[in-house]
Phi, psi and omega in degrees: 000118182244139179285134173273180180279106182280156173277098187292346180277346180288119187291338184250006177261121180271306181201154175241124182240175177236130176237116184054046177066012177251130182292137178234120182258125174268083188232138193229036180293339181294341180266353188298317184293319185280317184274340183108123185299323181294317180296311181297321180296319180293319177298316180294321180295319178295316179296321179296318179294315179296322178298313181295319180294321179294319178295325180293340178270005174097005180283151182289160179297320180300316180294317183297319178295316181297320187278326191236353185236318190298337183284343189299321182300312181292321180298313182294317180294325178291319176298319180298321180294323178292319179297318181292321182294318185262003178056050179262142187294301183220172180296328181292343180269359181288138176269176181300319179298323178293321178292327177296318178293322176303316181295318179299316179295320181298314179294321180297321180295322179293315184290335182275356179284106184286345183280347183254145178285167179297322179296316180295320178299318179297319178297317181294317179299316179298319181292316181294320179293324174297322178296316180295326176297319178295323177298320180295317180295330180277358178081016182273337174227165186301139180294329180288345180292124185236102183291342182292321181277328187265021185281347181231150176254129179150142184286346185252018181252130178262303175188168170237121184285158173281148181299132175270162186303123178080003183230194182239165175288151179243130181254125176257086181225136188235025179300325185290340182243012184298321182294326181285312184289323187117119188295316182295313180300313184293319179297316179295321180293317178297318178298319179300313183294319178295322178293329179297337178298328179267324189269342183286340178071034180235164176291163186297318181295327177290318177299319180297316184284319189267340183240301186296313182290324178288327175295321177299316179295320180297310185292317181294323177292322178295321178298316179296322178297317179298315183296318183289321185268347176083022177285151184261335178194166180292330180294340183276354183279136175273174179299323178293322178298317179296321179298318179297320179296317180297320176298318177296320180299319178297320178295323178296318178297318181293327184278343179300129181247327187232139178291131178293334185274313187254340184083002179278160177289144177272123179281160176303327179295319179294319178297321176299320179295319177299318181295314182294320179293323177294319176299318179296318179297315180294330176295317177297321180292325178292319178297323180281358178083012179278337176242148183292336179202175178278109177265157182213134175278119184281140178298141178299340178273353183081172179279143174251121178248125182284143174291165183302127177082003183246004180296139183297332183280350183249001179211153177271110180198173177292122182299337180268357182293128178083356179291147182291128181291140179278118179292124182264139176267176176296351182254014179214150181204159174243149174261115189300322185281350178270153180280349182299127181265340179273135181287157169280102195249126178235024184295327183292347183260013180300317179298334182284312187205065186299306185289326175299316181291324178301324177281327186283328186303311179300325179292317179296323179301313180291321183291315178296320183290342181284343181245192180281171179295323179296317178297318179299320179297318179296317179296320178299316179296318181294314181294320178295321179296325176295315180296320177297318179297317179296322180295318178294322179295321180294318180294336179283349177090007180273155175050052183299320181296318180299312185286329177292325177288319181298331184276359184241183176294345186273014183303331182292344180281352178290120186273178185295329181297314182288322177294320180297319178300315180294318181294321179288330174291323174297319178300314179298320178296319180298322185278320193252353181296161185301312179296330184289345180295338181267003183257139180296149179300324182294326178292316177297318180299318180293325177293321178295318178294323176297320177297320178299317180293319179295315181294325177298322178294319177293323179290323178297333177270009176064025177278322182225160174288154181289128177219136178235125181273148175281141176284192179263117183298130178078009182296319182289326181290335179282348179272099184286127177246152182228133179297153177298134183289158171272168182295332181286357179262353189269135176238147178290138178293341183268357182289125178229131182258146171291167185301318181296318180293324179296324178294317178297320178299316179299319180294318179295319179295318179297322180298320182278325186297336183294343180272358186233156174278178188299325183291339183257351185292324181299318178296319178299320178297321179299316179296317182293318178300316180294321181292322180291342175281346181247341177231154175300132181305326179296322178292321178298319180298326184278351184292142169286169180299317179298315180293325179296317177301316181296317182293320178294316178298322180293318178299317179299312181295320181295321180289323173300315181294323179296317179296316181294320180299317179292320179294318178298319179298315179297315183296314181296325179297312184282336173291321175294321177299315179295320178298325177297321178296321179292323177294322179294320178298323179293333182260007180294146182273343182223150180281169177303318182295320180292322179295319178295320180295319185282332186248340185239353184293121185298332183292339180279147181288162180297319181294322179293316179296325179292320178295319179297321179297314180299319184286324191262326186233353181270073179193179185244010181276167177298328180294317178296318179295317179299319178296318179297320179292321178294325175296318179299318181290315184289322185271325189233010180070018179088009183227106181252022179299129178080000180262129180250221181066226181302322185290335175298318180289324177295319179297315180296324182295327186246032170097005179107173186301310184292320180295320179296314180293332181291347173287340183249327186229168177295132174292152181300331179287331175290323179295311181291330177294317178296316178303316182292318180300316180294320178301317184284324182282342184241335185071020182281168177293149179303318186292314184292332175286317181298330182260025179298140176284160178298316179276065185263352182249136172211158185291151175244177179294332177272119183294345181268000181228158174230149177276130180248129180256135179256184176289177181283132182269114185298317184290343178261024180074034181056047177269143178285127182263134180236156175213166180238121185236148178290147180283317182272154179298145176280163180307132181092351179250152175259345188214132175270163178297322179297314179297320180297320178297316180298318178296317183294323178301319179290317182298328185262011185296324181295318180296325184291335181289334183250353178282157177290169190303312183293318180293321181298338181273359176269149180285310185268125181240154177237118183252014181269000173266170176297329176249158176277123183228166171288144184295132183273166179300316184288323178294317179296320181293318180295318178296326179294322177297318178295322177301317179296320183293339181279354184234119187300324184285350183244337194295334183271357181262135181281062185277142172236152180304326182291348179281346185289319183299307177299326179293318179295315181294324174297319179299315180298315183295321182278350170280342175287127181305328180269359184049049183271145180288338186301320181295316178292325179297318180296318179295319183284348180061044178262143178288319183251138177293333179296329176297315179294313184292307186294325186263341189229309196249348178279070180254184189305308185288333174293317179295327177294325175298317179295323177300316179296318180295318178296318178299314182295318179298317180299318179296314182293318181295320177298319179297318181298314182297314183288321181292338180281354182254122179295134178074015183297321182298315180296318182295329179273356180073031182260135179291159179304321180294318178294321179296320180296320179291321182289321187257015185297328182271347181266152182209137169269122185285339186085358179250009177102002178237166176239145181251129179299316182206095182292353179249022182286334180071033183274341181270146177302137180089000178244159180241147178294132181098346178248148183296139181285140177245009184265068177297332181291342184265002184302319186304325183252014184274141181288343180272351185278131175224143177259115180248123189281056173271163181300316182295317180295318180294322177300312178302319183291322178298313183292320181290325177297316179299321180294317179298319179296324180292336182262354189298311185297314181291320183293324180293336178273314186278321183225065187299317183290316180294321178299316184292324184272331189255314190249339176296320174300325178297314182297317179297318178298315182297317181296316180294316182296316181295324177296324178288318181296333183286354183240164171068215187293338182266006182299319179297315178297325179296319179295319177294322180293325178298315178296319181292325178293322178299322180288325183274344188305317182297332183256006182289124182239094181284167177267166179283138181282329184233000000 
């Protein structure tokens, strides 16, 4: 199916396609009168735009029609049926209730189609509901209209979720149990939960987790309770019956061990959340009259009531201070250095393996404590899952001998065969159980590897025999990773192209995509989309490959320069702001001690202190600012974060908390600006720049440059990374990275005097905490986002700090005339060029350069091979003029070799475009190729004989020139002739020997010196 040229001016024509060479028009003017011409035109325009955008991303016409056009017929006919039934004039006059009925009819029509399978119906429903969501976002239907809740008709239906990654949709529908629960009760309860989606004031995912899913657990548990106890409906339950059910519900929540959705273990914290959300739900049901009173599931720990004056919400103290210590048994323990307050508890498994656990607990304590808290948590979950599996296996009655031995002192007699069998059955359960089907293979693989490490620790302590489980083959390969994008790949989310531009974009993308396989096409589209946002798509489409490479490289360099320019502007602004504060301190009329005495001394009256405040700091002069800063220094050490009262008014007077502190210390925007400038000027990793030491500058041998030291690079074995940067700004810059570092060191000097020793030795500091600390990764990332939002040219691009390094290395590589990886590799300080290429610089425009080089080499090599054969043009049927054009760059040297391009200018002393005269440099030249034709071998035989005849005399008369110029030639000739005499070229070698014998008497060589 190929798209024909549609009439884009037709308001009701979306696209015209061809099916079996017959034109098919997706045109909907027949609905204009009934639905309203304006409404139909807007729907068609949206579908036309979505169709063009999908095609520009490389999707086929068939897919685009199926996804964005084919639904219109059913949507329009369904709307028309609602209008006719309710006698409504046009679609624009429909109310929310009318749209709800439209959705119900639409879903019913899909479900009633007997020709489609259940899977296909589910796909269609998901697609149609997604379409209606897009209509709502475009303002074509009411924004309050929510197709997710209204996708089903029926009083006992709550919702059907959309499929989550790797899983299936979940339907919350209770029609099948309505007769048992009671229809009136169930309908009212379902209505309550659906209404809470609007009235609870939470996001949909929160409503789903805290209300819909807990309601599902409540109703399903109530149904089981009814079946077991023989109740006929909810209305028949007394208050005591409800109390018993709530108690049972609490026990069920406490007994839950594994999540039904993910298969992971439920932590005590998650169970507490389930209990609290269920209590909240029952409170709503009690208010609505569905329950006789407000019931509550009591925490298994009981209620904690604070003594008078000790409640955590009324005093600043450690929330765990005074809390009752949990008595630990030999089967539970805490890791002191971890923040986890809940013990690693195995008490419930005593009946399974009491004596085994008594020996295992000390080993687990040491093993968990040797790693991080996250690692300990993962090991605990894995070991608990093994114990749960063994417990379930025991209850099933299998392997009775194994479990009877495990429960006694004789557990050590269990050999490796029996343990291996159990461990592999646990592995199979982990991989194939129903909840595990929704878990990624890489996650299962990591759990198996965690079990291997844990079991190795137990085996090393001679508790169990050594057993190693196999991982999941190919698990890592299924985890798709993507290199961090360069700046030239980023497009604004707000960029929208007109239909004509979208068509040009699609053509440009298709033109470039043909050079790449499927795995690289997505990256190519990103580069083209970004370029089309800066150049007209028609111009991009017309670019040659060479010009396209240049434009992409220019876009990358321009965006790097834009970020640096904005960072430099911010740094200079806040450096000037800080200088103003220093000037104000110099002009202050009173010292810090005097300011504290005049404004804070308790012996002075309130009126006197108020007069002093008005006289000394209530003004806008440098003297008033200097006095205010001295008060800040004298009373609070220069840090008034979190302090209100008088200081609140001082902050407001001088621009706010951050602006006031920036007179004394570096503003957070100055910190992130310096970080950004160094990243762009060096191309270093975000982490090593963020962890730069204070003493990061030292002199170099060049007086115009300084050596800059970064933090320790973990991947390089914690090696200190250094770079050399110019002291003075480069052309186009007002500030160099070295100057910015020097300014920042001075600006942060006050903080360093009060920071602890390790923090004071770091370059980048964060003063927004109660303590002065080194700036963290997350704080730096958040500040960078705020920095982007402050600059119009950057705010719409999804830039991250980690994107700067690949962009910088790409810039360096494309500034190299040969576009060689070596230059970027040296800057990146990588041992292997493959690390630089695969992770940073082998991007779309770099690969296009390689495509061009391969093409050029293939053309030249083909010319060399054909030009080396006498009469090749005649044999190929090529005219003399065509042969001259084809072989113009190829040359037979007459010495037995062929040159790819004698006018390449690659040898010293030669120029590009002029014929090379350096015959002596051929052996080591990159343009030299040996082609085993009879003529070439003949030339090489004769030239070798000539060199040998001149060797003795040349070594005496011109020893140095002979060794550097002609001895390599002789070595090359000997090796080449030995190769030509064997294999496929042996026949040509024999013919060349005969031809050399015939030419020898007339052979006239040139002089070597």
